[in-house]
Coordinates of C-alpha atoms (C1' of nucleotides) in Angstrom, one line a residue:
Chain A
X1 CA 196.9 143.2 -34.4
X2 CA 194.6 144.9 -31.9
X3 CA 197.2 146.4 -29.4
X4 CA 194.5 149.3 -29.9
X5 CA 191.9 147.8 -27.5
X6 CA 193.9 147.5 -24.2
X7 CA 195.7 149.8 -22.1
X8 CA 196.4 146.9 -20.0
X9 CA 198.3 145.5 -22.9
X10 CA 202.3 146.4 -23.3
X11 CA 203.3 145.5 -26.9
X12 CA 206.9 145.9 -26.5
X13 CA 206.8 142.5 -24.1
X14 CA 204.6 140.7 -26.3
X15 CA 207.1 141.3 -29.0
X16 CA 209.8 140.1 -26.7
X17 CA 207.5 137.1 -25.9
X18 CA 207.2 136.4 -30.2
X19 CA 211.3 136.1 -30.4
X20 CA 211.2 133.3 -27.8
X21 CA 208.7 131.7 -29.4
X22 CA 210.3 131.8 -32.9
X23 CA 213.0 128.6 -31.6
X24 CA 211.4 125.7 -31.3
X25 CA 212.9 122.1 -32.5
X26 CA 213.1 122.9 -36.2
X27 CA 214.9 126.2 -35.0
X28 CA 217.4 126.2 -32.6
X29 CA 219.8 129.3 -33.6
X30 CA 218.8 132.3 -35.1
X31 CA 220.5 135.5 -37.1
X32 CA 218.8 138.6 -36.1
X33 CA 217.5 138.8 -39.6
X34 CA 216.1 134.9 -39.3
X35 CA 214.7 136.2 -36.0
X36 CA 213.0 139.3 -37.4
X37 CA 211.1 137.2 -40.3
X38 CA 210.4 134.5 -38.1
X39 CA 208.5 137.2 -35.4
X40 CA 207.7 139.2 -38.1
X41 CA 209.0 142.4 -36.9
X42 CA 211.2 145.0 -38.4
X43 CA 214.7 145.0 -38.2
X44 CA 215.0 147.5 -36.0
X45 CA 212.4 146.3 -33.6
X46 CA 214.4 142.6 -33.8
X47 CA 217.6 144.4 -32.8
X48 CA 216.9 146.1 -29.7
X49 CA 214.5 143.1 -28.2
X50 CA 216.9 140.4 -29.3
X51 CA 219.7 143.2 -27.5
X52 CA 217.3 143.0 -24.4
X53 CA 216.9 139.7 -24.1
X54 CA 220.3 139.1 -24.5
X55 CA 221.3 141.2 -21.7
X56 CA 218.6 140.2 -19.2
X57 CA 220.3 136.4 -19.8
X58 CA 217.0 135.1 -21.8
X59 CA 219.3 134.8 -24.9
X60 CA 223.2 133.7 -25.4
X61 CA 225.0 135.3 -28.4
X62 CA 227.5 133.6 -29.9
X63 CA 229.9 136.1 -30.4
X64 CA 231.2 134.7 -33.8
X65 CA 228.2 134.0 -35.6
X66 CA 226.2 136.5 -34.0
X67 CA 223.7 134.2 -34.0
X68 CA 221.1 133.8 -30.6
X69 CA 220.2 130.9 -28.9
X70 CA 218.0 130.1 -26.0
X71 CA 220.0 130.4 -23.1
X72 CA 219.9 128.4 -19.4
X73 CA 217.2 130.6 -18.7
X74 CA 215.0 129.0 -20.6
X75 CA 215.6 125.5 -18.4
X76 CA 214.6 127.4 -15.4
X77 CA 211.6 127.6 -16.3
X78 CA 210.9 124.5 -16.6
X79 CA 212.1 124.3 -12.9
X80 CA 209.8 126.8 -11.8
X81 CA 206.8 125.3 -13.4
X82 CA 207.5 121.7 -11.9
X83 CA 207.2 123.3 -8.4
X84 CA 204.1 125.3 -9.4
X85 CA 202.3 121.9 -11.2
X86 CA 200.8 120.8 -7.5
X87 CA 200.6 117.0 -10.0
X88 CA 204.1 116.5 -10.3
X89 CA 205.2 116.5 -7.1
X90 CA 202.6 114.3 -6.2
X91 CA 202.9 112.0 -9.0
X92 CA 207.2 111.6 -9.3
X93 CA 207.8 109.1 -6.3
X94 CA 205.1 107.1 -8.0
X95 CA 205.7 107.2 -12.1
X96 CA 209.6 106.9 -10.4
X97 CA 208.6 103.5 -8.7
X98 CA 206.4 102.4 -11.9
X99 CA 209.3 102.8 -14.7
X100 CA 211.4 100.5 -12.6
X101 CA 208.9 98.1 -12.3
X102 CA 207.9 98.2 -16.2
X103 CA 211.3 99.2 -17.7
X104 CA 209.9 100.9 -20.2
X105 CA 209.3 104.6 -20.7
X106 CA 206.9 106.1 -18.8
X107 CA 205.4 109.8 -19.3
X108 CA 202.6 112.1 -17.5
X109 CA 201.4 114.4 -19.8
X110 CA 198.7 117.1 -19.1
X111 CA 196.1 118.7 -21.1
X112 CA 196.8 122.2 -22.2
X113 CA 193.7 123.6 -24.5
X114 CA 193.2 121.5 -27.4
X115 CA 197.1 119.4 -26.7
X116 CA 198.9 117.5 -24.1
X117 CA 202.1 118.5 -23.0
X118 CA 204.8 116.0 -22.3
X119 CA 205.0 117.4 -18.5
X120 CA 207.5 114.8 -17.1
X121 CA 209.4 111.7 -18.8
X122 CA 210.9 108.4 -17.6
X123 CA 213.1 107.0 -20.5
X124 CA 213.7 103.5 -19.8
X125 CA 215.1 101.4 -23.2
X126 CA 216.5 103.5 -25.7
X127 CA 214.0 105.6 -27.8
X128 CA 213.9 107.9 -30.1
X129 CA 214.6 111.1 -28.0
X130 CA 212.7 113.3 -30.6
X131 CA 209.7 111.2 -29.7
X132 CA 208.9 112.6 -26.8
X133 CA 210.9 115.5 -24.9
X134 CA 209.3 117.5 -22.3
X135 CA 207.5 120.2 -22.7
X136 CA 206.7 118.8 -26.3
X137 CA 203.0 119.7 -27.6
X138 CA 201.0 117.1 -29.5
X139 CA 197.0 117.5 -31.0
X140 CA 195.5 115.8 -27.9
X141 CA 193.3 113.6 -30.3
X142 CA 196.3 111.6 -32.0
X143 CA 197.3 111.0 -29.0
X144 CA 196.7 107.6 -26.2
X145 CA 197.0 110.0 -23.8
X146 CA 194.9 112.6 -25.0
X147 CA 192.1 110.3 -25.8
X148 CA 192.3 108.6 -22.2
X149 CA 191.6 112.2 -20.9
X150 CA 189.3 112.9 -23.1
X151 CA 187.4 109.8 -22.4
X152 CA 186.9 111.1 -19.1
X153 CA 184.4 113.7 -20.2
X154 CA 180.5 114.1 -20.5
X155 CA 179.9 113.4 -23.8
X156 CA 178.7 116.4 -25.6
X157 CA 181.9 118.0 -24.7
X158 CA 183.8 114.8 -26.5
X159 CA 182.0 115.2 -29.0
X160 CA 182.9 118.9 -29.8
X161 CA 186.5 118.1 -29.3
X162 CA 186.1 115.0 -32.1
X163 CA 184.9 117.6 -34.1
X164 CA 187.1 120.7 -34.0
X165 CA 190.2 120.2 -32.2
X166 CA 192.9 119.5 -34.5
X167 CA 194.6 116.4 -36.1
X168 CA 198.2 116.9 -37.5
X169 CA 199.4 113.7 -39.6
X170 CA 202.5 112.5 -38.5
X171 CA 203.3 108.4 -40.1
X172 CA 201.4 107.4 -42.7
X173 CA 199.2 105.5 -40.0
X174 CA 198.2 108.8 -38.0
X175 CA 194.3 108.6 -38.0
X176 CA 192.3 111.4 -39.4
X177 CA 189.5 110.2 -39.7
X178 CA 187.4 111.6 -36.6
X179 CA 185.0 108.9 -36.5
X180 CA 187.4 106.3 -36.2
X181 CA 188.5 109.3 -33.3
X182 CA 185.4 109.2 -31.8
X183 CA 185.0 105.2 -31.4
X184 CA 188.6 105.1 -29.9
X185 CA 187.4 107.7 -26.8
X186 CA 184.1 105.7 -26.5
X187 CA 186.3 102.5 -26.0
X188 CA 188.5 104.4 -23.9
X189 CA 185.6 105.9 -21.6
X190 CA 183.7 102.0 -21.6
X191 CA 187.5 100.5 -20.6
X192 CA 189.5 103.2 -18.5
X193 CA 192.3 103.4 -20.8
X194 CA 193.5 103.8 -24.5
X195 CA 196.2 102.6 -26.6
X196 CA 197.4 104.0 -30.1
X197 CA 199.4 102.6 -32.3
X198 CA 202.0 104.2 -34.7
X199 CA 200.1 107.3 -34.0
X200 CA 203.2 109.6 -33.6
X201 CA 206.2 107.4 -34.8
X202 CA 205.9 104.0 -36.6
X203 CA 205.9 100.9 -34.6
X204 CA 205.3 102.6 -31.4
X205 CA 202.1 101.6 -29.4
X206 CA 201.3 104.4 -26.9
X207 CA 199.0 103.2 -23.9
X208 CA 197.8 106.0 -22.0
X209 CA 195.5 106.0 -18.2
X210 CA 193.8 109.0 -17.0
X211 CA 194.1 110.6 -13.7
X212 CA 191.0 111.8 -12.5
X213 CA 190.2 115.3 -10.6
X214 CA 187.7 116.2 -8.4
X215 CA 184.8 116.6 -10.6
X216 CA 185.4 113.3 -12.3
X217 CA 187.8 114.4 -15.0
X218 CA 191.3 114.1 -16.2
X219 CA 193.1 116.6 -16.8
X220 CA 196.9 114.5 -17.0
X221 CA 197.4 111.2 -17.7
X222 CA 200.2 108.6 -17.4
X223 CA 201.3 107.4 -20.7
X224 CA 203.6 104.2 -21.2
X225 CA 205.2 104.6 -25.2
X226 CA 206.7 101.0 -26.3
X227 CA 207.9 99.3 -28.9
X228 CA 205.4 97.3 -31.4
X229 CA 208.5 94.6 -31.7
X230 CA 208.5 93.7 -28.8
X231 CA 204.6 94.2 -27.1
X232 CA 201.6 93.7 -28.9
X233 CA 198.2 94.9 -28.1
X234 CA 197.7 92.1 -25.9
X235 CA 200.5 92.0 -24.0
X236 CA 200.3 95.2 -23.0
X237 CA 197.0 95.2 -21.5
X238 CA 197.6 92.0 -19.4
X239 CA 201.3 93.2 -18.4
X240 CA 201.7 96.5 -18.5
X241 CA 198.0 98.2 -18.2
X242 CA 197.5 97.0 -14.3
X243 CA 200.5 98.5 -13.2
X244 CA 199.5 101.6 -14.9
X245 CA 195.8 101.6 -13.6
X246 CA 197.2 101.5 -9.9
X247 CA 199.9 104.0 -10.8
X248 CA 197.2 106.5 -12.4
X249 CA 194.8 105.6 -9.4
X250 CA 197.1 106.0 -7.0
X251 CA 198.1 109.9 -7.9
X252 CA 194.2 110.7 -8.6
X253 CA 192.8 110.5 -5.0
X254 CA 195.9 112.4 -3.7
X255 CA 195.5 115.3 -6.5
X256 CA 192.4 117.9 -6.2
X257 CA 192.1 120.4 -8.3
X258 CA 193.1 121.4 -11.6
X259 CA 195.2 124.4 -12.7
X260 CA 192.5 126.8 -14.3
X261 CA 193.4 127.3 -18.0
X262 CA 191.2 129.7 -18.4
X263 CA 192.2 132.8 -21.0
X264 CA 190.9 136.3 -21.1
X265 CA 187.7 136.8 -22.3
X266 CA 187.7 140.3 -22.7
Chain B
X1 CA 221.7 151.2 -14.6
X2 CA 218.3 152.6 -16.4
X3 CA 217.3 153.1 -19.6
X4 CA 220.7 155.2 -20.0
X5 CA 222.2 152.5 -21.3
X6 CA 221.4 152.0 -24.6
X7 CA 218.3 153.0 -27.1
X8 CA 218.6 149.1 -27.7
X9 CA 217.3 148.3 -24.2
X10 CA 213.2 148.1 -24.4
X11 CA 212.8 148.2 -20.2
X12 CA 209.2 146.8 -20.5
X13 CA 210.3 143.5 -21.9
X14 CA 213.1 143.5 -19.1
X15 CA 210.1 144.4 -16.6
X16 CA 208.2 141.7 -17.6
X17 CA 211.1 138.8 -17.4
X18 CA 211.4 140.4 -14.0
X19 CA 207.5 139.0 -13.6
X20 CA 208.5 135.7 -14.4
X21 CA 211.7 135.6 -12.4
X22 CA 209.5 136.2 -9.6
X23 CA 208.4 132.6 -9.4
X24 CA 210.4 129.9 -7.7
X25 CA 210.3 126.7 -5.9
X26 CA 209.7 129.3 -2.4
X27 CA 206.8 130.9 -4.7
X28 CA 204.5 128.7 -7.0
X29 CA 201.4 131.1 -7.5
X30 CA 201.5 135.2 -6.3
X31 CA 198.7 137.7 -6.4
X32 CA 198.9 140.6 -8.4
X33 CA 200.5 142.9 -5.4
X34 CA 203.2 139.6 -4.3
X35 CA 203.9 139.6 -7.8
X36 CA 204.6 143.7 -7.8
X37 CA 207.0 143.3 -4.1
X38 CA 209.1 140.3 -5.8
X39 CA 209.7 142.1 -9.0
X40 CA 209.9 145.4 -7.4
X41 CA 207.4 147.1 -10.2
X42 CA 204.7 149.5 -8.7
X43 CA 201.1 148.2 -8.9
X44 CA 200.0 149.4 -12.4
X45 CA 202.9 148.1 -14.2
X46 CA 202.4 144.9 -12.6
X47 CA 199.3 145.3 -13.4
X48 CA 200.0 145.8 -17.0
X49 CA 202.6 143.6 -17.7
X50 CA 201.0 140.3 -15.8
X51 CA 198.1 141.2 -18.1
X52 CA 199.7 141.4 -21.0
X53 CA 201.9 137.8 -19.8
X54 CA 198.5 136.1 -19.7
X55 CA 196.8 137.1 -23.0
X56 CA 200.3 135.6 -24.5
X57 CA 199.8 132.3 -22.5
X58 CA 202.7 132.7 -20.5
X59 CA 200.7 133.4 -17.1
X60 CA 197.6 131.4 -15.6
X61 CA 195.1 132.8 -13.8
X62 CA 193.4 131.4 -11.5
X63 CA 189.7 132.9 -12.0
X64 CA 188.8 132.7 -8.7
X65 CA 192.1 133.9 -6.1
X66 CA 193.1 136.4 -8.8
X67 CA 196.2 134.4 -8.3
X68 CA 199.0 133.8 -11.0
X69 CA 201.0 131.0 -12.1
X70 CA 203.3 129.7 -14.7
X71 CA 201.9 127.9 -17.8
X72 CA 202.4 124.9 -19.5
X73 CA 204.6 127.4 -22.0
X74 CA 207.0 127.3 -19.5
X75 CA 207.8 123.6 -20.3
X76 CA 207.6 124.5 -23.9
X77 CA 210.7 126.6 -23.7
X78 CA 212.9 123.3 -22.0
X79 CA 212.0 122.1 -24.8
X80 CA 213.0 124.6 -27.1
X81 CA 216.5 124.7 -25.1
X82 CA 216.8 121.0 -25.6
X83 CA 216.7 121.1 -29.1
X84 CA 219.2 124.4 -29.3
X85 CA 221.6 122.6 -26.7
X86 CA 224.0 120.2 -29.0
X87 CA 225.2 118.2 -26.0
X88 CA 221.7 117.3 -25.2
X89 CA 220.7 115.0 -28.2
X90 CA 224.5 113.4 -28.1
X91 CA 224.7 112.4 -24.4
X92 CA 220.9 111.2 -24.0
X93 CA 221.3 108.3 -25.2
X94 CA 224.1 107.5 -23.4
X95 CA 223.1 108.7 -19.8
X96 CA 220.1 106.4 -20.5
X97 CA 221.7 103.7 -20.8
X98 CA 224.1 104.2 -18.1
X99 CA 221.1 104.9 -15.9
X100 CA 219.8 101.4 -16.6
X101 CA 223.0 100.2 -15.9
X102 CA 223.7 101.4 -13.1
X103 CA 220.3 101.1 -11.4
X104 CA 221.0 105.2 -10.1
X105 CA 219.9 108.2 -10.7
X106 CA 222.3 110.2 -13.5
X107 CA 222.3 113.7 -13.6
X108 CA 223.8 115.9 -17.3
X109 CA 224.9 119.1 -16.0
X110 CA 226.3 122.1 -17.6
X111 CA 228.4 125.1 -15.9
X112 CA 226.3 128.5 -16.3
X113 CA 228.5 130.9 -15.1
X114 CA 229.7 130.0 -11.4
X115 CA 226.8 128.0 -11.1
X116 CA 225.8 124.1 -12.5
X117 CA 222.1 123.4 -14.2
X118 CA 220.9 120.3 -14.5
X119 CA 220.0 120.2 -17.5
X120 CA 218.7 116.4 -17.6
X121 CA 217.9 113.8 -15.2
X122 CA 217.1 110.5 -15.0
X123 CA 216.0 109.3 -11.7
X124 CA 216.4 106.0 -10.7
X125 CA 215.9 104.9 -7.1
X126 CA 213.3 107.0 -5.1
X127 CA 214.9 110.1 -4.4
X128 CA 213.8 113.4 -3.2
X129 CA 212.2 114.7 -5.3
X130 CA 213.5 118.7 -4.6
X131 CA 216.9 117.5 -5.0
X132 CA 217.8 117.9 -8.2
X133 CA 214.8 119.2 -10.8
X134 CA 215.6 119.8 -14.4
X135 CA 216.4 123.6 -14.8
X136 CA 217.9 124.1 -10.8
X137 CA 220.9 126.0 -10.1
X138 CA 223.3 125.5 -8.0
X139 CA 227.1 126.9 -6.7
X140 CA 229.3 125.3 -8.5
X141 CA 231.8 125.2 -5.5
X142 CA 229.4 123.6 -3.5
X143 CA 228.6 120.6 -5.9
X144 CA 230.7 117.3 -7.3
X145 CA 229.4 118.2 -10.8
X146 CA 231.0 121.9 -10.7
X147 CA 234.3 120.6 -9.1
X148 CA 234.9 117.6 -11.5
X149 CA 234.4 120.5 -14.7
X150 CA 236.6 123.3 -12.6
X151 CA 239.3 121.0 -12.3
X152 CA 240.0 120.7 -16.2
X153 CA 240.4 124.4 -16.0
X154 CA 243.9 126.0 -16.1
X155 CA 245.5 126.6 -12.9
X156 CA 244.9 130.4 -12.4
X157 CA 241.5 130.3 -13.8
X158 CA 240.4 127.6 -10.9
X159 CA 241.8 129.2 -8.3
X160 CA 240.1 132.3 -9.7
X161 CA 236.6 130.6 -9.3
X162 CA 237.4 129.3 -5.7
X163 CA 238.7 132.7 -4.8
X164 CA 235.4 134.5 -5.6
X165 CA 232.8 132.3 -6.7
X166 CA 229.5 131.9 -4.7
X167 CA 229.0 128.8 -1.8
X168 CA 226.0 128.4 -0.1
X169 CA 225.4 126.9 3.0
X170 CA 222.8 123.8 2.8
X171 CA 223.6 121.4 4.9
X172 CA 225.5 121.3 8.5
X173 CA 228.0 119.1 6.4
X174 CA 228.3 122.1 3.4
X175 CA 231.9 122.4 2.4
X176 CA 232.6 126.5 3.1
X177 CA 236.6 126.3 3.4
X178 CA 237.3 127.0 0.5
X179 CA 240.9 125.9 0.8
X180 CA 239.4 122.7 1.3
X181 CA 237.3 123.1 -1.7
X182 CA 240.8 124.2 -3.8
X183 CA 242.1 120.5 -2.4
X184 CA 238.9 118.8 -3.5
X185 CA 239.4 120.6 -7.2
X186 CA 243.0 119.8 -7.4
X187 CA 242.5 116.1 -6.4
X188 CA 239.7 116.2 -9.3
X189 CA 242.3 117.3 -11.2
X190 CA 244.7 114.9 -10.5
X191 CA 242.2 111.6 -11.0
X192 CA 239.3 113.0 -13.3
X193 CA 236.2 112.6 -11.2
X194 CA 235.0 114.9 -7.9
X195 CA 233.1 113.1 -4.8
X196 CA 231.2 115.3 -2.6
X197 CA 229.6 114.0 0.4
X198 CA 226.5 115.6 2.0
X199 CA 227.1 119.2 0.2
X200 CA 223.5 119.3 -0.6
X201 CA 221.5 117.0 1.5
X202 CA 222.6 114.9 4.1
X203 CA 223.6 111.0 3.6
X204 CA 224.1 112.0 -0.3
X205 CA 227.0 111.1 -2.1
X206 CA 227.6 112.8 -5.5
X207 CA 230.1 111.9 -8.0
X208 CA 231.1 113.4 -11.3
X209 CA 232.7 113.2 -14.3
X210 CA 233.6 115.9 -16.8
X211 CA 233.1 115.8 -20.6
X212 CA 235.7 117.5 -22.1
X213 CA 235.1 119.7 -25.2
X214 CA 237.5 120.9 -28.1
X215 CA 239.3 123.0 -25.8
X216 CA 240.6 120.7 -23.1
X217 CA 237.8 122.5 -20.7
X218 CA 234.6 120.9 -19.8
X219 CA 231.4 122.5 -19.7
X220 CA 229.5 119.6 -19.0
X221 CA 229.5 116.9 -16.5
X222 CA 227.7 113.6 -15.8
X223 CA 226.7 113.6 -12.1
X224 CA 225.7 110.9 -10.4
X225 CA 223.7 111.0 -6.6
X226 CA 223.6 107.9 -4.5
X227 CA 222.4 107.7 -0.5
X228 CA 225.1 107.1 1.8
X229 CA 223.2 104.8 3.6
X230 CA 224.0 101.6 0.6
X231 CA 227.3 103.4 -1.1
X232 CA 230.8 104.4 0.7
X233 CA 233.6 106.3 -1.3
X234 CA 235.6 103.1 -2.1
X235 CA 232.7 101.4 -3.5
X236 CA 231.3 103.8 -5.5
X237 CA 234.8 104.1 -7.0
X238 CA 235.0 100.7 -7.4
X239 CA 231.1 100.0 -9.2
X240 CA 230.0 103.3 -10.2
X241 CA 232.9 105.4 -11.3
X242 CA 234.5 103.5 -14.3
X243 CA 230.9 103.4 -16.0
X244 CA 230.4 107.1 -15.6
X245 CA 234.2 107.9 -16.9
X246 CA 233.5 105.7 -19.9
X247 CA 229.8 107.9 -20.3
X248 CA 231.7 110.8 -20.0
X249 CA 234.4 110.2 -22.5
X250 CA 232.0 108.4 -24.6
X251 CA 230.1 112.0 -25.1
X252 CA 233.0 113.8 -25.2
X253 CA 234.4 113.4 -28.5
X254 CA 231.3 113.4 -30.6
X255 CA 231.0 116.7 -28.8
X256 CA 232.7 120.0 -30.4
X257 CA 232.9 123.3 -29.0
X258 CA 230.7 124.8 -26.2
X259 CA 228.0 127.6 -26.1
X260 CA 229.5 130.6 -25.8
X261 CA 228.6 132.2 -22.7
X262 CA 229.5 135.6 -23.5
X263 CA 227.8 138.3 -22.1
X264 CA 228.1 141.8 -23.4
X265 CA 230.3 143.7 -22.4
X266 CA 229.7 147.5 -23.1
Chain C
dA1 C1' 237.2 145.3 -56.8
dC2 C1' 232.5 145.1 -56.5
dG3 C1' 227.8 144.1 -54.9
dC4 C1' 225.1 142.0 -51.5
dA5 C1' 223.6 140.5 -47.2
dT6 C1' 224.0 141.0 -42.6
dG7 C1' 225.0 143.2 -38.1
dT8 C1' 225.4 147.8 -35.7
dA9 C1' 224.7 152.5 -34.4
dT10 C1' 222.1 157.0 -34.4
dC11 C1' 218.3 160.2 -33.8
dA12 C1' 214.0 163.1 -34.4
dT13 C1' 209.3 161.9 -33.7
dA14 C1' 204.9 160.6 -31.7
dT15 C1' 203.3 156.4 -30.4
dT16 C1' 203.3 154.0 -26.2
dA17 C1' 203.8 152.9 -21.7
dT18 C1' 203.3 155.2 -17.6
dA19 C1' 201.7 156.0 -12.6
dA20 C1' 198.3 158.7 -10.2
dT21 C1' 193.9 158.2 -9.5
dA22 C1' 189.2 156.5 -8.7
dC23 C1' 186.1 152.6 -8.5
dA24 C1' 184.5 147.8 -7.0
dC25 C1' 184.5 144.0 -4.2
dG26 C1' 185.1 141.0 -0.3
dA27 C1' 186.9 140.1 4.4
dC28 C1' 186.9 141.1 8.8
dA29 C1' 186.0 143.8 13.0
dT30 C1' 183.4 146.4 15.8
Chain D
dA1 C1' 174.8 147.3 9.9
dT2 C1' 178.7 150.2 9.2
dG3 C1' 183.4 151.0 9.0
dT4 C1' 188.2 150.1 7.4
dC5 C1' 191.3 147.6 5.2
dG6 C1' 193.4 144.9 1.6
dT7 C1' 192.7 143.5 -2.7
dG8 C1' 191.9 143.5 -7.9
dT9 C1' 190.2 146.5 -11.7
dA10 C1' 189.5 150.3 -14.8
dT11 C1' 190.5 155.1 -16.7
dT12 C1' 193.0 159.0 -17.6
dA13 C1' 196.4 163.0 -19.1
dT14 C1' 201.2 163.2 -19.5
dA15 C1' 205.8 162.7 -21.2
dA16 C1' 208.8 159.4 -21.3
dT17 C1' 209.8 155.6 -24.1
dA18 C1' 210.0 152.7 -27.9
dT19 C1' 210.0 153.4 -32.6
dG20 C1' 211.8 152.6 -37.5
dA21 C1' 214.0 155.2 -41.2
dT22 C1' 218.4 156.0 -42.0
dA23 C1' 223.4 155.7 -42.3
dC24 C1' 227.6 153.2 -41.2
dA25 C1' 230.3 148.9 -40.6
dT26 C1' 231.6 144.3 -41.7
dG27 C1' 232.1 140.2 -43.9
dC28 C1' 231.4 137.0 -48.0
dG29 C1' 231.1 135.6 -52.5
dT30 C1' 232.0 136.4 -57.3

DNA sequence: ACGCATGTATCATATTATAATACACGACAT
DNA sequence: ATGTCGTGTATTATAATATGATACATGCGT
């Protein structure tokens, strides 16, 4: 759009970076021509990137469908990133040690702009896999463990997030209402933690508890996601929410420092 | 090996993957001139091209060391591969529940060439941590996982691999005879699962079993790690073995075909 | 056999990325 | 203070590089 303004700015990898980013879970092997629409580039400009990346081992081919598909490559990443996060080696041993102890599926998520991302994941009992795979982005306000961090702010800033982050409707049950947003945070920040319920899937109670940084915010939180057959609101808080509280305690102290998010500004 | 190649290579995208292979488990966060020694670019195309990766969210930037690192998108595109990877949503299920069963960590792996990824893990006892992340590579000669999937290879083709395939050298105890590797394969061969014993770290014990796809060959492999100190050969044949064979074939058949792998071949 | 959609290859053009340069800032040493 | 070094940043003129229109090839359906 404004490639113009930079000479610090190299279109041709941007493009590149648009055909990665046109797979995602709705997408998981393209045509060249799906791939050109779905980037919105020209046919031309599809063909030799897709050709690039294929090459450089970014993208398999299958050579009888000629269609692409994200290749080991792209798990690598993930690899790189985990030793990068300085949480997550910090916080493994213990969300390793707290699964075991809870059975049930225990997450640490991270806030990323307006989102969490699903940065690590215990699955205990069977669950949906869809629900939660890593990497996976979710509006940080329908989210336990988005509201937990959240909570964990001065207030004018939660109150700006209430307001313009966004809110994507998932069940029938989602909460859009921002209000009804707002009073679940101030719980959360009065309490220490927050739960949802049938936020993302139905019958799923999430219960989420932040870890705090040094300047008395949370950037990640451990989340717990269980079933709303077998746990109820109550349970949950006298079984499962100490355990959690120590686990989420238990990484803050050890963790200082937040990865800077911060964007160009230009 | 330049631009020569083709009109259908674009070298700047290929530069800036070379930015992003520069980070590693060795290298978490690199200035702008580390950044331009790894990936062997002079300083304004690094310059350029980490730019560029930063305004498209795939680099932080740390505002106050200058100093990059990889984003949260990073995680994004494991999950993106998750989706595109078939096996994946088939054998999850499964390994989770073996996982609970056998109170162990289970490891899905996948052959990438001569090398194994992990493409999923589910840790059970404490473990190092660095031992097996999602998205890590390793020689297949060198690991249970890659010997148990070699040995449903035809004859030639394994002893092929052993000839020329990569080892590397981790431990003291590191298999790197690789006669004695061909005798580990062909007794995989012969009784359907590989042991390996201290190829990685000390006191571990690996074991694997192969999922077999459409064409007799197996890609894919469910690994599983245990200490030496509480397991011995005989009794992780005795408890573990049969539940990871009946995992393995349990994935097997609802699991057709195989990325192809090809690579071009101009 | 035909049209249509898709993947592939080619090539002249100028848009685009390039790499040399100069500037700014902090660290450290004398 | 004053110097040098190592950084990160910004600005150019230059031509090399990516571009996209085009033509060719291949398969699929009717």
């Amino acid at each position: 759009m404004k490639t113009k303004q930079d000479t610090l700015y190299v279109g041709s990898l941007a493009k590149g970076l648009r055909l990665l980013r046109a797979f995602d879970e709705a997408h998981t092997e393209l045509s060249l021509t799906e791939l050109a629409q779905r980037s919105d580039l020209d046919k031309s400009a599809t063909q030799r990137l897709a050709n690039t990346l294929h090459i450089e081992g970014m993208l398999e081919k299958d050579p009888d469908t000629r269609r692409f598909r994200p290749s080991h490559a792209w798990l690598q990443m993930a690899y790189a990133y985990y030793w990068s996060d300085p949480l997550v080696g910090q916080a493994m041993p213990k969300l390793i040690d707290l699964s075991q102890d809870l059975g049930e599926t225990v997450n640490l998520t991270e806030l990323s702009g307006d989102h969490i991302v699903y940065v690590s994941r215990l699955p205990c009992k069977r669950t949906y896999f869809a629900a939660t795979v890593i990497g996976r982005r979710l509006p940080a306000l329908s989210t336990s463990a988005g509201r937990a961090m959240l909570a964990t702010f001065p207030e004018p800033d939660r109150n700006a997030a209430v307001e313009s982050w966004p809110i994507k409707r998932f069940t029938p049950s989602t909460t859009t209402d921002r209000d009804k947003i707002r009073g679940s945070i101030a719980r959360a920040a009065r309490d220490g933690f927050a739960i949802s319920t049938g936020q993302m899937i139905l019958n799923e109670i999430g219960v989420a508890t932040p870890i705090i940084g040094h300047d008395g915010r949370a950037y990640a939180a451990v989340q717990c996601s269980v079933s709303a057959h077998t746990w109820t609101r109550e349970t949950i808080i006298r079984d499962i929410l100490p355990k959690l509280q120590d686990t989420a305690n238990a990484i803050s102290p050890s963790f200082q420092g937040h990865r800077g998010s911060a964007r160009p500004d230009h």
